[in-house]
Coordinates of C-alpha atoms in Angstrom, one line a residue:
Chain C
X1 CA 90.4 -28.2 -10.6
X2 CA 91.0 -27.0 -14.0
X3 CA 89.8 -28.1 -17.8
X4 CA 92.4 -29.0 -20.7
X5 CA 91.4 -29.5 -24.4
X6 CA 93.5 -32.7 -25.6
X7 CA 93.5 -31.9 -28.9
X8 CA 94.3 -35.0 -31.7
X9 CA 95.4 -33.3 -35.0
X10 CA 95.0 -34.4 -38.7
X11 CA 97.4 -32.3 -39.7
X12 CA 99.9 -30.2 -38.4
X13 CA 101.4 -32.0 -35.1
X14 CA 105.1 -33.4 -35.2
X15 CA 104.8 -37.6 -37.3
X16 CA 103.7 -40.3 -34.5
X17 CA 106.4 -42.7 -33.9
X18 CA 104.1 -45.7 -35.3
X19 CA 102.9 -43.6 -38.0
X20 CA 100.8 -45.7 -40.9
X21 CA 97.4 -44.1 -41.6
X22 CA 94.7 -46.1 -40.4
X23 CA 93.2 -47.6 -43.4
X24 CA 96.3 -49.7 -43.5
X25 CA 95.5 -50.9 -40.4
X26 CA 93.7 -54.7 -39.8
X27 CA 90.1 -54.3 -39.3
X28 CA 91.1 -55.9 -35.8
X29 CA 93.8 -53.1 -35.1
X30 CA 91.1 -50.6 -35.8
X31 CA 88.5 -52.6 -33.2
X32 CA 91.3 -52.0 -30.5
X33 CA 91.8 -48.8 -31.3
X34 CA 88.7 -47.7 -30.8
X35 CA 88.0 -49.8 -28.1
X36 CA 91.1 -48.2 -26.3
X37 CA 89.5 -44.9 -26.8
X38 CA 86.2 -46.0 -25.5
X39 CA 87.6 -48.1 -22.6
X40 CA 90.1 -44.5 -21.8
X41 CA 86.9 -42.4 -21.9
X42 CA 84.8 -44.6 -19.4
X43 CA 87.3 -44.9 -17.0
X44 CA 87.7 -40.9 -16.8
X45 CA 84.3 -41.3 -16.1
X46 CA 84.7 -43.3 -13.0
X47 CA 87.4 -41.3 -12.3
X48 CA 85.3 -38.4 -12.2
X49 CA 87.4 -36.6 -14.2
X50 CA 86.0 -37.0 -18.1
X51 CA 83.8 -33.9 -19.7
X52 CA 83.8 -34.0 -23.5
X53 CA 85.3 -36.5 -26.3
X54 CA 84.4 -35.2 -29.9
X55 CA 85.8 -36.3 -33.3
X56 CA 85.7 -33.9 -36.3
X57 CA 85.0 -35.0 -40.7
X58 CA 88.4 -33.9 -41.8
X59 CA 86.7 -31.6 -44.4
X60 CA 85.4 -27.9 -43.4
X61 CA 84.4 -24.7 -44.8
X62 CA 85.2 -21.8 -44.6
X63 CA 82.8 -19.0 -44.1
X64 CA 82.9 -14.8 -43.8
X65 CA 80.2 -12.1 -43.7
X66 CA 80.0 -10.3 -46.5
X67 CA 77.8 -7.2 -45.7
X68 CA 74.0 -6.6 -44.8
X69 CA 72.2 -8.3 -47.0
X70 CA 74.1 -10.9 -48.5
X71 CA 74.8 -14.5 -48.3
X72 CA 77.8 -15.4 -46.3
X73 CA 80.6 -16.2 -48.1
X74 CA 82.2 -19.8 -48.4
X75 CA 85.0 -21.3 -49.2
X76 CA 86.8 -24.5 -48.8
X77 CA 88.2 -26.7 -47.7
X78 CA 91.6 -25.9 -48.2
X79 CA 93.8 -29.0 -48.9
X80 CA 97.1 -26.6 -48.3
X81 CA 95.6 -26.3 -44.5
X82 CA 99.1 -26.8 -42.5
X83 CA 96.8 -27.5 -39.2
X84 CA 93.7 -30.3 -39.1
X85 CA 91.8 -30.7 -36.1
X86 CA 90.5 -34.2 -35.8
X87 CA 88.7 -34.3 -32.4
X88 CA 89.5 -33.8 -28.5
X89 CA 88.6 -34.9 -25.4
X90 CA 88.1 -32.4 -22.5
X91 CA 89.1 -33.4 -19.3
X92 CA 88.8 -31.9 -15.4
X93 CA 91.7 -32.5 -13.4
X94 CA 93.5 -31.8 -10.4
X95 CA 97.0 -30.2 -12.0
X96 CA 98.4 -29.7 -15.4
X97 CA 100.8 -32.8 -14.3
X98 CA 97.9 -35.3 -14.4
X99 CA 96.8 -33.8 -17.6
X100 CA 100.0 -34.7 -19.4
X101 CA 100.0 -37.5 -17.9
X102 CA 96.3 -38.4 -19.4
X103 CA 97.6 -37.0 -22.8
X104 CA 100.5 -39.5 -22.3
X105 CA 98.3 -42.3 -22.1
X106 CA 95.8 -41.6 -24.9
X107 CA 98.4 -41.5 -27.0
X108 CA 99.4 -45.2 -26.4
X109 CA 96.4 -46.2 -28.1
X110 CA 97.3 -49.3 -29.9
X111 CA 97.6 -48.4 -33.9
X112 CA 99.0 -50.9 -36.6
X113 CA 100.4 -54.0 -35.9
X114 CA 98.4 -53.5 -32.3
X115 CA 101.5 -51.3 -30.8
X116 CA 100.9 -48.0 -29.8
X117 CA 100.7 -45.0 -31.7
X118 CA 102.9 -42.7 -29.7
X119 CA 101.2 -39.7 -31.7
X120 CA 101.8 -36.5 -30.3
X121 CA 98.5 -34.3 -28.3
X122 CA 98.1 -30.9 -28.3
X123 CA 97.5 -30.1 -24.9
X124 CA 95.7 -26.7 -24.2
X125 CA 94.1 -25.2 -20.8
X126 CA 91.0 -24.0 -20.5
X127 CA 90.2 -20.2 -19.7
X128 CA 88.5 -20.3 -15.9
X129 CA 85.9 -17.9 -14.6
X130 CA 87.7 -15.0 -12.5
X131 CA 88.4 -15.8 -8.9
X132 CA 86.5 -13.8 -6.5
X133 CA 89.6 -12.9 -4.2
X134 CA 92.6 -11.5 -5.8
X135 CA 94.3 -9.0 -3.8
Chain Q
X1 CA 47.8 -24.8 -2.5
X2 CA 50.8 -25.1 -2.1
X3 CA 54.0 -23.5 -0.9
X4 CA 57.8 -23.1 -1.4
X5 CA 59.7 -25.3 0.7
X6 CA 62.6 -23.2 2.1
X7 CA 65.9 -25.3 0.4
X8 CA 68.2 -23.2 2.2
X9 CA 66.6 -24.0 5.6
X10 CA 65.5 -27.2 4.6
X11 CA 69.8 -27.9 3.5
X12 CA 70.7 -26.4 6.6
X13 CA 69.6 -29.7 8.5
X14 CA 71.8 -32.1 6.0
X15 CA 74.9 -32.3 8.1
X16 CA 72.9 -33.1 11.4
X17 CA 70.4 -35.5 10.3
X18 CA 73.6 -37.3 8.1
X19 CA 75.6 -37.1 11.5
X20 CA 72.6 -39.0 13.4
X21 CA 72.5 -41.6 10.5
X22 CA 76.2 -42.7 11.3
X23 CA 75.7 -42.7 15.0
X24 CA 73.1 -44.9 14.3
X25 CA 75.5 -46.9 12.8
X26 CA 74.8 -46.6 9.0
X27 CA 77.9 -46.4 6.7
X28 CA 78.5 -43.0 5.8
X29 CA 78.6 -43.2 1.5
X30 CA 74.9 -45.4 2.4
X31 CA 73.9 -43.0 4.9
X32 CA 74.6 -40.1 2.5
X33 CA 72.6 -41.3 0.0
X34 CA 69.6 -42.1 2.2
X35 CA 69.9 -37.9 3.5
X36 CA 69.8 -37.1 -0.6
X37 CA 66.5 -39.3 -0.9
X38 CA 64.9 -37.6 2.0
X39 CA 65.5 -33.8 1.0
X40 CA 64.5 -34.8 -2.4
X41 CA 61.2 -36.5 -0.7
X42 CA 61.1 -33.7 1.3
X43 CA 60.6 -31.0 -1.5
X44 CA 58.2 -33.1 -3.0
X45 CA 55.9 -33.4 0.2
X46 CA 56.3 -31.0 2.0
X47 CA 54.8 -28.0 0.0
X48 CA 51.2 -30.2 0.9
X49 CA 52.1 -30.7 4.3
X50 CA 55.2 -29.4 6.3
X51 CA 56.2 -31.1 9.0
X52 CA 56.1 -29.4 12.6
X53 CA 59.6 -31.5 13.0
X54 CA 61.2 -31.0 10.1
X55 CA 64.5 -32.6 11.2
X56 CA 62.7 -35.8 12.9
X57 CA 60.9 -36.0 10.1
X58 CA 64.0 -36.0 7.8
X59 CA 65.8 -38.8 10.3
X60 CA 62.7 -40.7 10.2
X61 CA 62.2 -40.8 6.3
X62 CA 66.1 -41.1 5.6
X63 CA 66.5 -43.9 7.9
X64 CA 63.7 -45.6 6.5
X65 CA 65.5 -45.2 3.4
X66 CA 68.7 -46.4 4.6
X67 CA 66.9 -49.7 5.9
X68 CA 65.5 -50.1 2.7
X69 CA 68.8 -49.9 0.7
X70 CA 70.4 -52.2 3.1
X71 CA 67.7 -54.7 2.7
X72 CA 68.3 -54.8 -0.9
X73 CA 71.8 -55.0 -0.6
X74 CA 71.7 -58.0 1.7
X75 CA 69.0 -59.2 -0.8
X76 CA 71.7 -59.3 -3.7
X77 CA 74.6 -60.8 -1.5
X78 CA 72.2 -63.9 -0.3
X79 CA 74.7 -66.4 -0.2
X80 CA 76.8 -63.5 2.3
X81 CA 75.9 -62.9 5.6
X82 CA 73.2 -60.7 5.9
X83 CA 73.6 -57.3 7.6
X84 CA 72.8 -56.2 10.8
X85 CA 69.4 -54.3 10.2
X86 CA 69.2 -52.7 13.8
X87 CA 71.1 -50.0 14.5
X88 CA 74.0 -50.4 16.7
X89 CA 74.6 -47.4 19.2
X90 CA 76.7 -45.3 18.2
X91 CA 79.0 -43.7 20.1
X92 CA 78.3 -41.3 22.6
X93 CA 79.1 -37.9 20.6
X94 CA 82.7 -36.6 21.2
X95 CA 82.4 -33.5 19.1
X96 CA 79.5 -32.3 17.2
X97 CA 77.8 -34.2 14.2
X98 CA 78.5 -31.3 12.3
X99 CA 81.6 -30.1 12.5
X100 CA 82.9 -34.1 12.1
X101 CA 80.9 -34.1 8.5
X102 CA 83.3 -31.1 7.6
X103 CA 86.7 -33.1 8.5
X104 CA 85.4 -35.9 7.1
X105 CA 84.3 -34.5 3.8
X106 CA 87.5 -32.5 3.5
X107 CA 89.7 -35.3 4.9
X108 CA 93.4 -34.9 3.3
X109 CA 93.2 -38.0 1.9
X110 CA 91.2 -36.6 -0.8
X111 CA 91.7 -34.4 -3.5
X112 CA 90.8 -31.0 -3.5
X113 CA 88.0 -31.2 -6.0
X114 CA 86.8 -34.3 -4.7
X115 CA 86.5 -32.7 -1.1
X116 CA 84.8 -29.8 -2.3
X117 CA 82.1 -31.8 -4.3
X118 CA 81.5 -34.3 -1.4
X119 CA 81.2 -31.2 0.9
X120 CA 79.0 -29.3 -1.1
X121 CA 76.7 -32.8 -1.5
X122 CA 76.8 -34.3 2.5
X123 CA 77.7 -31.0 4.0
X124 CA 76.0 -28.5 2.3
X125 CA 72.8 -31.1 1.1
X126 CA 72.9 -29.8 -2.8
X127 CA 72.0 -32.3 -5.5
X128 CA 75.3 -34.1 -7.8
X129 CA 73.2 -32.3 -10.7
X130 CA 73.2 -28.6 -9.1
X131 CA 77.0 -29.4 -8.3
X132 CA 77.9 -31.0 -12.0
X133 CA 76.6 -27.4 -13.2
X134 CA 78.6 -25.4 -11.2
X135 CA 81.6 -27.1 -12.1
X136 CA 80.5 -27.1 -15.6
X137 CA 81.5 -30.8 -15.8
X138 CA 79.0 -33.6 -16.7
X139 CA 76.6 -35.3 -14.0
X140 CA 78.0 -38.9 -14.5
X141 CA 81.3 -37.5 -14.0
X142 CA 80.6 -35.6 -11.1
X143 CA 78.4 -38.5 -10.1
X144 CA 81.7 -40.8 -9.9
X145 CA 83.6 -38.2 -8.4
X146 CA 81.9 -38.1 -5.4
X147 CA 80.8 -42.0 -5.2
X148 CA 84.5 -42.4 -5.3
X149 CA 85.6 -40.2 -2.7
X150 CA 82.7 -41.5 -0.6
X151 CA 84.7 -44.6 -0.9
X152 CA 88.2 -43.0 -0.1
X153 CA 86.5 -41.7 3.2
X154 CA 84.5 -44.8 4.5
X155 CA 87.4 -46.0 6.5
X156 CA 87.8 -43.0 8.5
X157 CA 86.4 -43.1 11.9
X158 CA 84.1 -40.7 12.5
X159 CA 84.6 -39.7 16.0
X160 CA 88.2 -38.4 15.5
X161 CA 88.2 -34.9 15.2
X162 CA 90.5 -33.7 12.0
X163 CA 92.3 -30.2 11.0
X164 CA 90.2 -27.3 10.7
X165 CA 92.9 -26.1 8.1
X166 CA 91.9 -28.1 5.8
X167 CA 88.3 -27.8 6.0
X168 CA 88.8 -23.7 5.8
X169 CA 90.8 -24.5 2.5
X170 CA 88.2 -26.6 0.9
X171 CA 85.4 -23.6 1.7
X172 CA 88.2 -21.1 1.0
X173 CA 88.0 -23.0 -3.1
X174 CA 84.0 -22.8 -3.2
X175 CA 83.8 -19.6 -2.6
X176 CA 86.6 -18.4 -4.8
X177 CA 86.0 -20.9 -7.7
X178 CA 83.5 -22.5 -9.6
X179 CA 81.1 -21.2 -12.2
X180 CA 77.8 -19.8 -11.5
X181 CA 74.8 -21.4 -12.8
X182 CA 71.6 -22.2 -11.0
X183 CA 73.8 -22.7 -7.5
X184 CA 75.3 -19.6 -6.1
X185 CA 78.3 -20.6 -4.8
X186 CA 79.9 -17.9 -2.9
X187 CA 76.6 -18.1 -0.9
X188 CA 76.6 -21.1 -0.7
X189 CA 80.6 -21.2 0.6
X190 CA 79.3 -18.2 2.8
X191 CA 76.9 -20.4 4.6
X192 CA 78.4 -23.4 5.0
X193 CA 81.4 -21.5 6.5
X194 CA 78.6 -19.6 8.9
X195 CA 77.3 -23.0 10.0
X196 CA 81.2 -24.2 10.5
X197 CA 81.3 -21.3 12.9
X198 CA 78.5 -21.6 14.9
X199 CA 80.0 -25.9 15.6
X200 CA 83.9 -24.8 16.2
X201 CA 85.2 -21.5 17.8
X202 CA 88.6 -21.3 16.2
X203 CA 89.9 -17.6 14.6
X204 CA 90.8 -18.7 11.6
X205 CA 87.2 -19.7 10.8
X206 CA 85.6 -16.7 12.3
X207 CA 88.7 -14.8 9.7
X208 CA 87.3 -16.6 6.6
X209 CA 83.7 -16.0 7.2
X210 CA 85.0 -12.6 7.5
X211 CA 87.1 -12.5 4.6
X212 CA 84.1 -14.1 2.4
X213 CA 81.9 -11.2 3.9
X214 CA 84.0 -8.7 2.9
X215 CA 84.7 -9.6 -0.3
X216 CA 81.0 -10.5 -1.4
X217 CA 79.9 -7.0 -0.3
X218 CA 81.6 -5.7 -3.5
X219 CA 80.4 -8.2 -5.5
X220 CA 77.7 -6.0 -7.2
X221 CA 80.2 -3.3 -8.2
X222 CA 83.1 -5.7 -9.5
X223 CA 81.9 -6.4 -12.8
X224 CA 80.0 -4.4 -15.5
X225 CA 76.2 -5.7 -16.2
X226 CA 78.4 -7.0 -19.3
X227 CA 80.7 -8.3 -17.5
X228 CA 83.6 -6.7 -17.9
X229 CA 86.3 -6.7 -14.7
X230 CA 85.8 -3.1 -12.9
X231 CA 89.2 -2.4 -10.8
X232 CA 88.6 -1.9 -6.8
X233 CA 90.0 1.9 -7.7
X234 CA 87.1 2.3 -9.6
X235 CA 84.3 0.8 -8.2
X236 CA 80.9 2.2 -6.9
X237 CA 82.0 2.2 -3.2
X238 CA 78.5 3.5 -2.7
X239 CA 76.8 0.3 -3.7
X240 CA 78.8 -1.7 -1.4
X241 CA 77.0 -3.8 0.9
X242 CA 77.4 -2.3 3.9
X243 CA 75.5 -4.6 6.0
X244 CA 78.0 -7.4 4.7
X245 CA 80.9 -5.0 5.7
X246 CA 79.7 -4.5 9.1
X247 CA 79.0 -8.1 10.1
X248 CA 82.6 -9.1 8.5
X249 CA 84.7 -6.4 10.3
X250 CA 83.0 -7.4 13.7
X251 CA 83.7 -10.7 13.1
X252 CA 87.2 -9.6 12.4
X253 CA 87.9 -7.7 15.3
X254 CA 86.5 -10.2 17.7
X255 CA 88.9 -12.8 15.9
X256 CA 91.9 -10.3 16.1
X257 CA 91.3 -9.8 19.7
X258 CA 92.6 -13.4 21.1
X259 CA 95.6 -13.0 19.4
X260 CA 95.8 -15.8 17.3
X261 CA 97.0 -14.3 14.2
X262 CA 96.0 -16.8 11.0
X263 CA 96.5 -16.4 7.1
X264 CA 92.7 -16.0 6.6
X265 CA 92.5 -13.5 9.3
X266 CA 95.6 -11.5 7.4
X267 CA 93.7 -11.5 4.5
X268 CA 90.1 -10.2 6.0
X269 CA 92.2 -7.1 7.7
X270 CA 93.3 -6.5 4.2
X271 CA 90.1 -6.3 2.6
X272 CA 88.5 -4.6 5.6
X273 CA 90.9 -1.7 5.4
X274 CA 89.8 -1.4 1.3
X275 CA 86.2 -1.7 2.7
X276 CA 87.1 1.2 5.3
X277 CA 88.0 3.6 2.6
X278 CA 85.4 5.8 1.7
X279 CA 87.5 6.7 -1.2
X280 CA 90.5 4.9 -3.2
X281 CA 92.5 7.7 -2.3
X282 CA 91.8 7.4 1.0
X283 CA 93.1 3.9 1.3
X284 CA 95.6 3.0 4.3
X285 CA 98.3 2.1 2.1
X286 CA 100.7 2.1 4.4
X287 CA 99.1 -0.5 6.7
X288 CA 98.2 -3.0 3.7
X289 CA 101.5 -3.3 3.2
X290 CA 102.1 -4.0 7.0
X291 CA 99.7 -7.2 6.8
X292 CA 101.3 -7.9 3.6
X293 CA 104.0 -8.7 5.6
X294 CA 102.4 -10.3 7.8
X295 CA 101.0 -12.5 5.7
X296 CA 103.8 -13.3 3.6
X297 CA 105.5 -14.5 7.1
X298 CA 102.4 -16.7 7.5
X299 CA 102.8 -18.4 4.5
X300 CA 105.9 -17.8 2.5
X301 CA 103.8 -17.4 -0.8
X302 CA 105.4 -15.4 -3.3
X303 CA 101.6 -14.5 -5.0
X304 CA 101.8 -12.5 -1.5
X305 CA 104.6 -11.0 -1.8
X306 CA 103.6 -10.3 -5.8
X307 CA 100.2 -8.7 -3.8
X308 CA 102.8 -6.5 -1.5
X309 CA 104.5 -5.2 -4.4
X310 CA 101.4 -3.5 -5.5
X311 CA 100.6 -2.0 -1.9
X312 CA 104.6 -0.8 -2.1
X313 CA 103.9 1.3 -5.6
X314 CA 100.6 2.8 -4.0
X315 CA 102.4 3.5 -0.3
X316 CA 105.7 4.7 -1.5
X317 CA 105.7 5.1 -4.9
X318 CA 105.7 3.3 -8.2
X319 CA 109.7 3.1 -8.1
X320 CA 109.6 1.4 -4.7
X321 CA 106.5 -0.7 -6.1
X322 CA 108.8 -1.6 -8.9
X323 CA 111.6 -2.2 -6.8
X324 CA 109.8 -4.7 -4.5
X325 CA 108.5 -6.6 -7.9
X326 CA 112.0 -6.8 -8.9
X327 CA 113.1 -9.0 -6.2
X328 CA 110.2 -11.7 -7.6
X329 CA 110.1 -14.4 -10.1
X330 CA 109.0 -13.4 -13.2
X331 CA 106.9 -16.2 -14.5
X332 CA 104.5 -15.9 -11.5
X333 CA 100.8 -15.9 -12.4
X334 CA 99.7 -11.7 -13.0
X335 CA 103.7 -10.2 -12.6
X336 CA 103.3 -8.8 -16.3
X337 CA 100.3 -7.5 -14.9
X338 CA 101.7 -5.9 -11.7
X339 CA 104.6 -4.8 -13.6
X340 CA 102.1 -3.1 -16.6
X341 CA 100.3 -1.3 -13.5
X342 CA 103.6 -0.4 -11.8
X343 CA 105.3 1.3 -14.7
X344 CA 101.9 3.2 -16.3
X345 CA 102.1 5.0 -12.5
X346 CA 105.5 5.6 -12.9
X347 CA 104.9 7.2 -16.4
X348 CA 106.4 5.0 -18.9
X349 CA 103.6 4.0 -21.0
X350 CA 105.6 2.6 -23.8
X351 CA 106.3 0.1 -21.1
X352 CA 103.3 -0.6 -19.7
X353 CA 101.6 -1.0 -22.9
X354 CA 103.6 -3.6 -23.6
X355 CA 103.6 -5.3 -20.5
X356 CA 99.9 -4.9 -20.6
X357 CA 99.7 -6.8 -23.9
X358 CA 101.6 -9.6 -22.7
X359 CA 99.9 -10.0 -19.4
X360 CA 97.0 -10.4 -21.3
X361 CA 98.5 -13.3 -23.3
X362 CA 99.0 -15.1 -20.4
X363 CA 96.0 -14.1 -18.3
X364 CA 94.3 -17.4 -16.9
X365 CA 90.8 -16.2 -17.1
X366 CA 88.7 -14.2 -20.0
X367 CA 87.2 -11.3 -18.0
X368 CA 91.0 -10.7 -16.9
X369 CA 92.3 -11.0 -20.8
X370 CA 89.8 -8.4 -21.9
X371 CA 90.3 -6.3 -19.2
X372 CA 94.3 -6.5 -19.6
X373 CA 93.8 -5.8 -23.3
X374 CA 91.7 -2.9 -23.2
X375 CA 94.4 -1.1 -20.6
X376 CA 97.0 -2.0 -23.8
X377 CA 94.6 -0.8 -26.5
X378 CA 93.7 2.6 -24.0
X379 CA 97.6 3.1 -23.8
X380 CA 98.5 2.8 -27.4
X381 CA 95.8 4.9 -28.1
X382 CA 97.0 7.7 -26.1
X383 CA 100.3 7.6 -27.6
X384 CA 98.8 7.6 -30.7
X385 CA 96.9 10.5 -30.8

């Protein structure tokens, strides 16, 4: 049992093999797109192994304390950022094998001309709560 | 007015009254369901009016339950043949209810975090809510995880007994992992494997419950009220729980008596010799390293032998501790960390500080990260001054 963060970049992973940016996409290609993503996330459900699927506004800000007192500082967003987070989903599963393996099939998700995307995940374990035995 | 119904007692009942269900002739997954509605009817009633039967009444009440859910099943499948509403007699009981709910919950055909849900749910009588939180996961999901294994498990017989190993593996991973939230799980591990006890007399149960014993009698003293990791060297030994310690090392001895020598049994003589030192100085080195061999002939695993290394350095030296890690693979989980310890005893800081910085790079949990980073930072900062 263990959590992994598959994260879905902007910004900042290697191209996708079928890489055209999704407003060039048909209003149907988008449809399956996101119903891939939905369909993926509910059957991790039934699998018993979905936890968290979040997607991210490309724009942030940054923010810094700036002494007692005194409004935090902003600033932002950077369009030089070299890394974009875009969203994740969090998943609970048996091995790190079945996570790739997950990863590997999000990232079919169908994309222009309805054939898949191939873009690459960021896959990332979670930290775990100590074990009580470990000598 | 009304009272607190006892859970833990009140749980304590779940495996029988499930095992009496199935005899009856219910469907386990339907069966299990129908035990859930009754302890949840039961908290709600009982406070008013407990039982002087508690167990009939939970039969009673389940069963009703399960007649009910069957009724409307049969009602949805109308143009099916309707079930069978009277229970069929089971058969005569082999080998206790009990102890068949613990091979069938933790049946290899499952995976390990689908035994340990359905176990803590139809074994151990905790709601899929209580055991989403522990697992930090959401309820649907945990919800599906355990319907499905339900399903995985219906076409096991019931009557056939199973391995015992692989029921003391599935308590062995609730009581070592897991989060704690409004469920406490070693407890609840504890129990269960109490329970497992009292059905089957085996030693490598009785070792288990001992190990678990041992090891939750330092619980108190292993982390900081901030929880930071404190080191067994430097723990309060004097806020051990030494009623936990007793029970555990008679346990162990009366399981070390016939002879049938068991990984889990191993272990418990390893943390009953820590428990047996009134100081960390006074440890029995010398004999921790003999069960480390022992163990690592039990089962070849080379986080034993990682284990070993560490009993070397403290019974023969840092050089011979090093010496023994040598012979290891260097990517195994915590070596940077044996080897960061290992070489600070020997003296060479430079060394250890590094090591210590990288171990806690790849350390797999955040109380171990800090703790591995604050032995870096308290070696750099002694060579720096």
């Amino acid at each position: 049992m263990a959590k992994y963060l598959l994260l879905k970049h902007y910004r900042g992973a290697p191209a996708a093999v079928n890489d055209v940016p999704m407003d060039r996409w048909t209003p149907e290609e988008i449809a399956a797109h996101m119903r891939y993503m939905r369909d993926f996330a509910a059957r991790l459900e039934g699998t018993g192994e979905f936890v968290d699927s979040q997607a991210l506004a490309p724009e942030g800000t940054f923010v810094r304390y700036d002494g007692a007192g005194r409004p935090p500082v902003t600033d932002g967003p950077f369009a030089e950022t070299k890394d974009l987070i875009a969203g994740w989903m969090v998943i609970d599963v048996d091995s790190y094998e079945r996570a790739i393996e997950l990863a590997g099939e999000l990232s079919a998700a169908p994309g222009a001309g309805g054939e898949p995307i191939h873009e690459w995940l960021e896959v990332r374990p979670f930290l775990t709560a100590p074990p009580t035995i470990t000598q | 007015m009304t009272s607190q119904v006892n859970e833990v007692l009140l749980r304590s009942l779940t495996p029988s009254v499930l095992g009496i269900l199935v005899r009856r002739g219910a469907d386990f997954a339907a069966a299990e369901d129908a035990v859930q509605d009754a302890l949840v009817e039961a908290v709600r009633v009982w406070p008013a009016g407990p039982p002087r039967d508690p167990k009939g009444w939970l039969v009673t009440v389940a069963w009703r339950r399960f007649l009910d859910a069957a009724r409307a099943d049969a009602a949805r499948r109308r143009r099916e043949d309707l079930v069978d509403e009277e229970p069929a007699p089971g058969p005569a009981p082999a080998v206790d209810d009990t102890l068949q709910l613990y091979f069938l919950c933790a049946h290899p055909s499952l995976t390990p975090a689908s035994a340990v849900a359905l176990t803590l749910r139809a074994v151990g009588g905790l709601t899929t809510r209580q055991i989403a939180q522990a697992y930090l996961v959401p309820e649907a999901t945990m919800a599906q995880r355990i319907s499905r294994a339900k399903r995985t498990v219906s076409g096991v017989r019931f009557d056939q007994p199973g391995d015992v190993a692989t029921v003391l593996r599935v308590l062995y991973l609730v009581f070592n992992e897991g989060y704690s939230g409004d469920v406490d799980l070693a407890a609840e591990a504890i129990r269960l494997t109490r329970q497992l006890a009292a059905a089957i007399d085996h030693p490598e149960v009785a070792g288990l419950l001992a190990l678990m014993l041992l090891h939750h009698a330092r619980r108190a003293t292993r982390t900081t009220p901030d929880g930071s990791l404190v080191p067994l060297a430097e723990q309060d030994r004097g806020r051990w729980d030494t009623k936990s310690i007793t029970e555990g090392v008679e346990i162990l001895q009366a399981a070390l008596a016939r002879d049938r020598l068991g990984e889990f049994q191993a272990q418990a003589a390893i943390a009953a010799l820590h428990a047996d030192a009134p100081t960390a100085e006074e440890t029995d080195w010398v004999q921790i390293v003999e069960w480390y061999d022992e163990l690592a002939r039990l089962t070849d695993s080379p986080v034993v032998r990682l284990n070993r290394a560490v009993a070397v350095g403290e019974a023969d030296g840092p050089r011979a501790g090093l010496a023994a890690l040598a012979a290891l693979d260097a990517s195994l989980p915590r070596h940077a960390a044996v080897a960061a310890y290992l070489h600070e005893r020997d003296g060479d800081l430079v060394t250890a500080a590094r090591l210590y910085a990288e171990a806690a790079h790849k350390a797999p949990n955040l109380a171990e990260r800090d703790h591995l980073t604050r032995q870096a930072a308290r070696l750099n900062a002694r060579r720096c001054r």
